[in-house]
Amino acid sequence: MSTSHDEEGIGRAATRSPAQFDDLYDGTPPWDIGRPQPVFTQLADSDAIRGRVLDVGCGTGEHVLMAAERGLEVTGVDLAPKAIAAARRKAAERGLDPRLLVWDALRLDELGERFDTVLDSGVFHVFDDAARERYVTSLGSVLVPGGTYLMCCFSDRQPGDWGPRRVAEAEIRDAFAAGWSINSIERAHFDTNLDPSDVDAWLVTALRT
């Protein structure tokens, strides 16, 4: 069922605490659409998601489960324990056994592992400037050289100021200026369970150099 912005308590763009994110999973957060984002399904269909995969901010696990169903070795991490618990329930119901961890996206280096592909569906846009810089450093610590970062975030083309921070193309290029090569930044849509259901987004493909 669609939920209005006010009913969901999304309000104006703001930074949430880990506890606030976790509490959103007492209900159904706007980004939890019960299926993978179409842009990531398309990427999987084109074999852009490959090798060892990490889904950062995996929520209730739809992209992790999509990768697992395709036979990929995949890890999903999220700071919200309730989200990871829901993802584990889904995995069990579907007969899948991906690795799902409660973990901070700003401390990925502490995983002590490297991945070929990192997925980001709606995480980049939650950070302020200082945390964004830490996040990009964190991402770089887990991607192998030549590894691929696939990200979908809110675009500054989206009207209004509810929901997460809008991101301009120039901000993305600035964030990934050092140690990265941006292959593409394309206009896309991010599906939600709000009304209207889709919002303007950027789909980014960047390689770790």
GROMACS .gro file of N, CA, C and O in nm, residues 75-120:
model
  184
   75THR      N    1   2.768  -1.100   0.010
   75THR     CA    2   2.756  -1.057   0.149
   75THR      C    3   2.671  -0.931   0.153
   75THR      O    4   2.690  -0.841   0.071
   76GLY      N    5   2.577  -0.925   0.246
   76GLY     CA    6   2.498  -0.805   0.267
   76GLY      C    7   2.524  -0.749   0.405
   76GLY      O    8   2.528  -0.824   0.502
   77VAL      N    9   2.543  -0.617   0.413
   77VAL     CA   10   2.564  -0.553   0.542
   77VAL      C   11   2.466  -0.437   0.557
   77VAL      O   12   2.433  -0.369   0.461
   78ASP      N   13   2.421  -0.418   0.680
   78ASP     CA   14   2.333  -0.305   0.711
   78ASP      C   15   2.351  -0.271   0.858
   78ASP      O   16   2.374  -0.360   0.941
   79LEU      N   17   2.338  -0.142   0.889
   79LEU     CA   18   2.354  -0.097   1.027
   79LEU      C   19   2.231  -0.128   1.112
   79LEU      O   20   2.237  -0.127   1.235
   80ALA      N   21   2.118  -0.160   1.048
   80ALA     CA   22   1.993  -0.182   1.120
   80ALA      C   23   1.973  -0.331   1.151
   80ALA      O   24   1.950  -0.410   1.059
   81PRO      N   25   1.981  -0.371   1.276
   81PRO     CA   26   1.961  -0.512   1.311
   81PRO      C   27   1.827  -0.568   1.263
   81PRO      O   28   1.818  -0.685   1.223
   82LYS      N   29   1.721  -0.487   1.268
   82LYS     CA   30   1.589  -0.535   1.227
   82LYS      C   31   1.587  -0.564   1.077
   82LYS      O   32   1.518  -0.656   1.032
   83ALA      N   33   1.660  -0.486   1.000
   83ALA     CA   34   1.667  -0.511   0.856
   83ALA      C   35   1.738  -0.643   0.828
   83ALA      O   36   1.692  -0.723   0.746
   84ILE      N   37   1.850  -0.666   0.896
   84ILE     CA   38   1.924  -0.791   0.876
   84ILE      C   39   1.842  -0.911   0.922
   84ILE      O   40   1.841  -1.016   0.856
   85ALA      N   41   1.769  -0.897   1.031
   85ALA     CA   42   1.683  -1.006   1.077
   85ALA      C   43   1.577  -1.039   0.972
   85ALA      O   44   1.550  -1.156   0.944
   86ALA      N   45   1.518  -0.936   0.910
   86ALA     CA   46   1.418  -0.958   0.806
   86ALA      C   47   1.482  -1.024   0.684
   86ALA      O   48   1.423  -1.113   0.621
   87ALA      N   49   1.604  -0.980   0.648
   87ALA     CA   50   1.674  -1.039   0.534
   87ALA      C   51   1.703  -1.187   0.558
   87ALA      O   52   1.691  -1.270   0.468
   88ARG      N   53   1.742  -1.221   0.681
   88ARG     CA   54   1.769  -1.362   0.713
   88ARG      C   55   1.642  -1.445   0.704
   88ARG      O   56   1.646  -1.560   0.659
   89ARG      N   57   1.530  -1.389   0.745
   89ARG     CA   58   1.403  -1.463   0.733
   89ARG      C   59   1.368  -1.488   0.586
   89ARG      O   60   1.328  -1.598   0.548
   90LYS      N   61   1.385  -1.385   0.504
   90LYS     CA   62   1.359  -1.402   0.361
   90LYS      C   63   1.450  -1.508   0.300
   90LYS      O   64   1.405  -1.591   0.220
   91ALA      N   65   1.578  -1.503   0.337
   91ALA     CA   66   1.673  -1.601   0.283
   91ALA      C   67   1.631  -1.742   0.318
   91ALA      O   68   1.633  -1.833   0.233
   92ALA      N   69   1.590  -1.763   0.444
   92ALA     CA   70   1.547  -1.897   0.487
   92ALA      C   71   1.423  -1.941   0.410
   92ALA      O   72   1.412  -2.057   0.367
   93GLU      N   73   1.328  -1.850   0.392
   93GLU     CA   74   1.205  -1.883   0.320
   93GLU      C   75   1.233  -1.922   0.174
   93GLU      O   76   1.162  -2.003   0.116
   94ARG      N   77   1.339  -1.864   0.116
   94ARG     CA   78   1.371  -1.890  -0.025
   94ARG      C   79   1.478  -1.998  -0.042
   94ARG      O   80   1.522  -2.024  -0.153
   95GLY      N   81   1.519  -2.058   0.069
   95GLY     CA   82   1.618  -2.164   0.062
   95GLY      C   83   1.755  -2.116   0.022
   95GLY      O   84   1.833  -2.191  -0.040
   96LEU      N   85   1.790  -1.995   0.061
   96LEU     CA   86   1.919  -1.936   0.028
   96LEU      C   87   1.999  -1.913   0.155
   96LEU      O   88   1.943  -1.899   0.264
   97ASP      N   89   2.131  -1.904   0.139
   97ASP     CA   90   2.216  -1.889   0.257
   97ASP      C   91   2.328  -1.787   0.233
   97ASP      O   92   2.447  -1.817   0.248
   98PRO      N   93   2.294  -1.662   0.197
   98PRO     CA   94   2.397  -1.560   0.182
   98PRO      C   95   2.446  -1.515   0.319
   98PRO      O   96   2.380  -1.538   0.421
   99ARG      N   97   2.561  -1.452   0.321
   99ARG     CA   98   2.610  -1.396   0.448
   99ARG      C   99   2.548  -1.259   0.470
   99ARG      O  100   2.554  -1.173   0.382
  100LEU      N  101   2.487  -1.239   0.585
  100LEU     CA  102   2.419  -1.115   0.620
  100LEU      C  103   2.470  -1.069   0.755
  100LEU      O  104   2.459  -1.142   0.854
  101LEU      N  105   2.523  -0.946   0.759
  101LEU     CA  106   2.589  -0.896   0.880
  101LEU      C  107   2.535  -0.759   0.920
  101LEU      O  108   2.510  -0.674   0.834
  102VAL      N  109   2.520  -0.738   1.049
  102VAL     CA  110   2.498  -0.603   1.101
  102VAL      C  111   2.634  -0.534   1.102
  102VAL      O  112   2.726  -0.577   1.173
  103TRP      N  113   2.647  -0.429   1.018
  103TRP     CA  114   2.780  -0.369   1.000
  103TRP      C  115   2.765  -0.223   0.957
  103TRP      O  116   2.669  -0.187   0.889
  104ASP      N  117   2.862  -0.143   0.995
  104ASP     CA  118   2.865   0.000   0.964
  104ASP      C  119   2.930   0.021   0.828
  104ASP      O  120   3.044  -0.021   0.806
  105ALA      N  121   2.861   0.088   0.737
  105ALA     CA  122   2.915   0.114   0.604
  105ALA      C  123   3.039   0.202   0.606
  105ALA      O  124   3.115   0.204   0.509
  106LEU      N  125   3.060   0.273   0.716
  106LEU     CA  126   3.179   0.358   0.728
  106LEU      C  127   3.300   0.281   0.781
  106LEU      O  128   3.408   0.338   0.793
  107ARG      N  129   3.283   0.151   0.809
  107ARG     CA  130   3.391   0.070   0.865
  107ARG      C  131   3.409  -0.060   0.787
  107ARG      O  132   3.438  -0.164   0.843
  108LEU      N  133   3.392  -0.052   0.658
  108LEU     CA  134   3.402  -0.172   0.575
  108LEU      C  135   3.542  -0.232   0.577
  108LEU      O  136   3.559  -0.353   0.560
  109ASP      N  137   3.643  -0.148   0.600
  109ASP     CA  138   3.781  -0.199   0.605
  109ASP      C  139   3.797  -0.306   0.712
  109ASP      O  140   3.878  -0.397   0.698
  110GLU      N  141   3.715  -0.297   0.817
  110GLU     CA  142   3.727  -0.392   0.928
  110GLU      C  143   3.672  -0.530   0.893
  110GLU      O  144   3.691  -0.626   0.968
  111LEU      N  145   3.606  -0.542   0.777
  111LEU     CA  146   3.568  -0.674   0.729
  111LEU      C  147   3.691  -0.756   0.694
  111LEU      O  148   3.689  -0.879   0.698
  112GLY      N  149   3.798  -0.687   0.654
  112GLY     CA  150   3.922  -0.756   0.618
  112GLY      C  151   3.909  -0.838   0.492
  112GLY      O  152   3.978  -0.940   0.477
  113GLU      N  153   3.824  -0.795   0.399
  113GLU     CA  154   3.798  -0.873   0.278
  113GLU      C  155   3.796  -0.780   0.157
  113GLU      O  156   3.788  -0.659   0.169
  114ARG      N  157   3.803  -0.843   0.038
  114ARG     CA  158   3.796  -0.768  -0.086
  114ARG      C  159   3.685  -0.827  -0.175
  114ARG      O  160   3.660  -0.947  -0.173
  115PHE      N  161   3.622  -0.740  -0.250
  115PHE     CA  162   3.510  -0.779  -0.334
  115PHE      C  163   3.531  -0.727  -0.476
  115PHE      O  164   3.600  -0.627  -0.498
  116ASP      N  165   3.469  -0.796  -0.570
  116ASP     CA  166   3.477  -0.757  -0.711
  116ASP      C  167   3.371  -0.654  -0.748
  116ASP      O  168   3.392  -0.571  -0.837
  117THR      N  169   3.256  -0.662  -0.681
  117THR     CA  170   3.144  -0.572  -0.709
  117THR      C  171   3.083  -0.526  -0.577
  117THR      O  172   3.059  -0.608  -0.488
  118VAL      N  173   3.059  -0.396  -0.565
  118VAL     CA  174   2.987  -0.341  -0.450
  118VAL      C  175   2.860  -0.275  -0.500
  118VAL      O  176   2.864  -0.193  -0.593
  119LEU      N  177   2.748  -0.311  -0.439
  119LEU     CA  178   2.618  -0.252  -0.472
  119LEU      C  179   2.579  -0.150  -0.365
  119LEU      O  180   2.600  -0.172  -0.246
  120ASP      N  181   2.521  -0.041  -0.410
  120ASP     CA  182   2.474   0.064  -0.319
  120ASP      C  183   2.340   0.113  -0.371
  120ASP      O  184   2.333   0.188  -0.469
   0.00000   0.00000   0.00000
